[in-house]
Structure formats: C-alpha cells, structure tokens
C-alpha cells in the first residue's frame, strides 16, 4: 500500500473517532457551514469545473457526458441545498434498534453507530462529492472519496470547501478527504484497505461495480444495476397498465429504476399488445419483442441477450407469457434483483408475485420509477443496494450505520 | 467451476425458491421431523462418527480435538433438541420491519425475506451441521454445508438424515446439502459462487476466517475472533471487578467471548494488582504483564505480540493505564472488535467508554462471557459477527434474513 494512501486512511480513522462522538447539533452546524461555504465559493468551483470541461472536450467526450460533468451556479446551489436538507433529517446514530432486560437483570440495548470510514468510488457527476460527504458526515462516518479523474479539478475544489466548512464548525477537516491519485491504483488501494476502510460503496456503471465487487477485500455495498420488469397480468386494468408501462419506460431512461422489460399475460395479449406497442413507439421506444410482439410492425425481434440487458435508453424487451408462474420464472432468470412490478386487480396474483419475486423492491400497480430514496421519503439517498446483505433497496441515513450491543449489569458473571 | 458443484448449487437455488414460500407451520414440521429422524438414526450416525474418530486417531489428532469430533447418544439428542428449539422460535420471514403510507397514497412495507442460499464453512464439531441446517431452514434459506474433512463421515450421515426428514415433511431434500469434495477446492468453489450463493459464513479458527474474507467474491459474514478486554476503572467496585475478571478469563477459555486482556487504571493498581494477580494465578492463569504487573512474582513480561493475541487458553495480557482515555486508546489499537467491558461505578466513565469503544458489544459491570446469542435470549445463534456490515454481535434468526420493499399502489405513476 502506498504510504500516501495509508496516511490519508489513518487520518480518516482518527477523524472518524471524533465524528462518532459528535452530537447531532455539531454535525448539523458543520453541514450548514459547508453549504454556506459552497455557495460562497461558487466562482472558484466553477473555474475548476471549467478546467475539467476543457480537458473533457479536448478528449472528445460526448455531449451527454459533458452535461453530467458541467456545474452551474444553480447546480452548486442545489449541492448546498442537499447539505442543508441532510442537516434537517433525524440523526440515525444512537437510535435504539431494540432493547430489553434479560432474566438475570442485564440491560441489553442494540444501538446504531457509524461504520467508521466509508470509501466511495463514483463516476462523472461532481455533485455526488457533496451528496456523499453530507450523508456520511450526518451518519457519523469519515469518507474517502474517489471520483472519476474526468472531474478531478471540480472534486478537488468542492472537497477543499467542504473540509474548510467542517473545520470552521469545529469538526476535523479529515472527515472528508479525496483519495490521492487518479489512476486505477487509487481504487485498488481502497479495495485492499481492509481494517482501514470499513465499507466501500461503488456508484456508477455496471463495469465499475462488478470490478469493485470482485476485487475488494473491504466489505462492499453493491448499488444500482436495474433490469426492471413490468408484468401485465390477465387481471390488469389495461388503461392503468398502459400508463404505468409508459411512465416506467419513458419518464427517465438513464436511471436504474426505469423499466427494461415488459411481460404480458397471454390472455390479454390480443387486446393489450397493439395498444402498448403503438404507445411505446409513439413515445420513441424501440420494442425488442418475442414472436408474439414481433408480429407488430416496427418491433425488432429480440435476441437472447435482450432479456438480460439494462438498456438505459428508449428500448424495451417484451414477451408474452402463458401465466403468472411463467412471468415469475422469467424474472428469476433475467432480473438483476432491483425492481419488478405486477399490474393486476387480482389479489391472489399480486400476493403470489410479491412473495415469489426476489428483488429489492416489488411493486403492485405502480411504476418502477418509485423505487427511490426520495420517493420513499428517506430525504437523502446514497444509492440503491441490489445486494441482500446489510441493506437492500434505496439506502438512506440509517443504512449508513452499523449497530453495537450495549449491556449494563451490576457485577454480573456467568 | 466444477460441474458437480454447479449442479449442487443450482439445486439449492431451486429448493430455496420453494422454501421461501413455505409457511412457519411447514418449516416447524420439517424441523421436528428432522429431530425425530436424527434420534432414530443415532446408531448409524455414531457408526459414521466412529469412522472419523478412527481416521483422526490414526492421524495423531490431539485428545481435545478428538473430543470435539466425538458424538455420543447424548450429543445426538442435543442436536435433535436444538432443532426442536429452533422450531419453537418465531419465524423471522414476513416480519414487517417498517411500513408507512406515502404522501401520494402508495403503501410502503419493508419485510424480512430469506437470503436464498447460504454457504457455511466450518471446522471439527459435527453438531454445527445440524445447528446450521436448522437455523437456515427456519429462516427460509437453503444451505450448502462444507464441514471439515475430519468429520466427513459424521457430517454425511447427519445430512442424509436431515434431508430425509425434510422430504418426509414435504419440503425439498435439497434445502440441506453437503458441498461435494473434501479438498480446499470445494471451499474455493463456494467462495467463487457469486450469484449462486447469497451469503457465506465461515465459522472456525482465525486462519479459516481470514482466508474466506480475503478470497470470497460471495458476500461474507465474518465471525468470531475475540481479543476481548476488561478495563478496571479507578471507580470500580474492586470485589465485583475481581469476580468479573476471573469469570471472563476462566469460565471457559476456548471461546471467543473469553477475556484475553486486562487493563487497570493506575489509581487502583496498588490495591488491585496484588489481588487480581494472586487470584488469576490461583486459577491457573499465566499473566503476561507490562512493567507494573511484571513486578509481581510469576508474571511473565508481555511482548508486543501479547496485546494482539487471542490466547483461547489460561493466559491473559495485563497492563496498567494512566486513565480512561488511555484504556480506550489501547482497545482501539488492539481489539478485534468483539467485546470489551468497563468495570466502574462512575456513570460518566461508563458513558464515555460505551460511546467511544467501537466493538460489537460493550459491557458495563458484567463479564465478557455474556456476549452470546443464548444469553441475549435469541434462542439460537449461528455465530458472532465481528464485522460492521449487515449484522454485528450474536446472530440469531433475524440476522439470517434480508429484506425487500413491497410497494402497493392503484395505478401510480411519476
């Protein structure tokens, strides 16, 4: 491990010890100070961002990625507002998750505590820098940020401001640090820092997440790949179903909770297929269909790969299934375990789909787009976990904590 | 991946889908059937165990390991009773962890669901085979068991009985399977079975756990290494402290919640050290002490390594610390994060120690031996997690589950 990385990680650990004992009032004051400082530093932050944009343009970065990289006064204000919003949320640290008095009089409490040091590996958007720092600080965790090298000037400028804000309010600046270096080596060091880093959260494309999951010896929370299915049951309200399919697919295509695959019960295929194909095509969606769908004009015959792909675009795979169990079986085989929806008025069908489908979120008569920390009322979201360990689904502040048992006695021995 | 392993894992997945939908009554009936069958099969199980014992003796296995390997009619009955006890515990699956109605009328519930397929890697004791199978079955998980090769005949015999019991009661036999093969390759396959196995739990020595944690791409729950500290504060009741130190060290030495290190506040050193050294030595304990302790006869001067070691024997490291913060600092540097105790009548000292010490369990005026699923009233324990992700401390049935969000609407779109 490079000595510079070790020093950074050890400073994070030391800062985390102080932060773990900070009161909610102290943490909220730091978040507000960071927000105020960020707005005050709009000019230097935008100047740093202009550096990144110049470099990216010179490198031939496509316009949609450039747009994600770009900061504006409004986006800086939004980052600051995000920090203020987190200050307004309840502090998860110290919450008593369960408690009891044992038969022998020992008092047992399980209480929420910070993880300690959290590593974040993320791509493109510089706003994640402030979001992640705010959520980690409020949950009592020091954070090591490893953004993409394309945003390195912006991230450095933002982190400098956040550190100064934390320090100004009396917390150690090292509660927020950038991982030194921009090569893949710096990600490797985070992944190997078992004992120095408590949890690693990758946010970004499927490739980034896969490589972190496979190589990290630090425990990882996997986020975000969504091959989400909408199943239109025989007993669906077809008007509702049409609206939900359109919303799930087209409301925003680049997000993990967008629908990527449509399954329709054979009993309603004849009525529903012409309507849904026409509506999707009118909205600019390319339908990659099985034989039943491919009978409609403009539908592209699906290949085997289409059932597993997360398009993140105006594309959807579509198949007719003979019954509910075939729909469940299709989901088991092809889903990434993010979000699936059943559209039905049949209570027994809904109950069976909800019980059998093994995904982070299962929705009944609602768009897949609702799987979201904001929609769920969490106030802040660090990502959507698609793993089963620790946290599953949208992760808010409580998911950024561990617990410990506190046991109080009066000379108790066994 | 070997084809035989893949087939076994795929059968586990298929069985887990059925098991996830089983009612509590069905699962409890299977546990009772398994218990009854185990008692009925005492003779063949003991015969298989005799094979293992012969092989172990021929290989020169030491008597204490032989004893852990040995089954008796009483131990078989105890395994069966363990299964019956698990049948008596509440079913964690389906528990609503939280629920609310969102502003838009969507009904949100977070419910406990099984992980799916759990892999267990463990050493020596054949009783873990039945314990793990029972806990996994009750929590709705299919289990892949990889016991030590020294117990292979016993484990095979026990698993055969458990599978028959499950099947007899209407569940798939494949809810319990042995991982094929006895070489380290079979552990490797479990560790690489991402997507086929949901969680891997190693139980055994520090070497086994470290290798699984470092090599596994399947999410791991780390269990059991305990370098537990007892800190005797300036304000301790010294009679209580003496009893607790003795209990924590000598009640059972081979377990992870035994005390391995004693810290004493300088203000009470002169009074307490002669008493505690004499009492420990009388109980057969070798004290590995710092300079202050080494002034007493029979105390072995501690080396730097002594502060980090989990003795699991009648040994304890011991040091005098100048104050509470030095004790906390010592714990931060040397603890494995399992269990630490403070002995004090000073409320502020207890509060500070509890807040600052970052371990799975922090005890006040009680023996470290209380960190235990049985003592905590969990009824069954699959191990004691020393990691911060997912579960920390003794793990009962709820810790063997994940959650999913169930969201119910009436045509909701964004």
XYZ file of C-alpha atoms in Angstrom, chain A residues 409-413, chain B residues 230-246 262 264-265 268 271-272 275-276 342-347 349 364-366:
40
model
C -25.060 -5.017 34.668
C -24.144 -4.758 38.300
C -21.371 -7.270 38.781
C -22.932 -9.949 36.573
C -20.922 -13.139 35.996
C -11.734 -5.936 30.599
C -10.939 -2.446 31.870
C -10.966 -1.903 35.630
C -11.626 1.791 36.127
C -10.460 3.984 39.017
C -14.046 3.951 40.287
C -14.553 0.191 40.030
C -16.045 -1.880 42.822
C -12.898 -3.972 43.244
C -14.628 -7.030 44.714
C -17.016 -7.118 41.739
C -14.090 -6.447 39.417
C -12.139 -9.395 40.778
C -15.097 -11.734 40.301
C -15.772 -10.455 36.777
C -12.129 -10.692 35.650
C -11.921 -14.265 36.920
C -6.873 -6.839 31.376
C -6.260 -1.459 35.168
C -6.464 2.263 35.985
C -6.258 1.404 41.797
C -4.663 -2.145 45.649
C -5.984 -4.275 42.799
C -5.316 -9.281 44.460
C -6.007 -9.938 40.786
C -15.653 -1.471 31.650
C -15.988 -2.049 35.390
C -16.859 1.203 37.166
C -19.337 2.937 39.461
C -18.665 6.223 37.662
C -21.562 6.979 35.320
C -16.716 6.959 32.712
C -20.652 -2.260 31.846
C -20.062 -4.145 35.103
C -20.597 -7.545 33.518
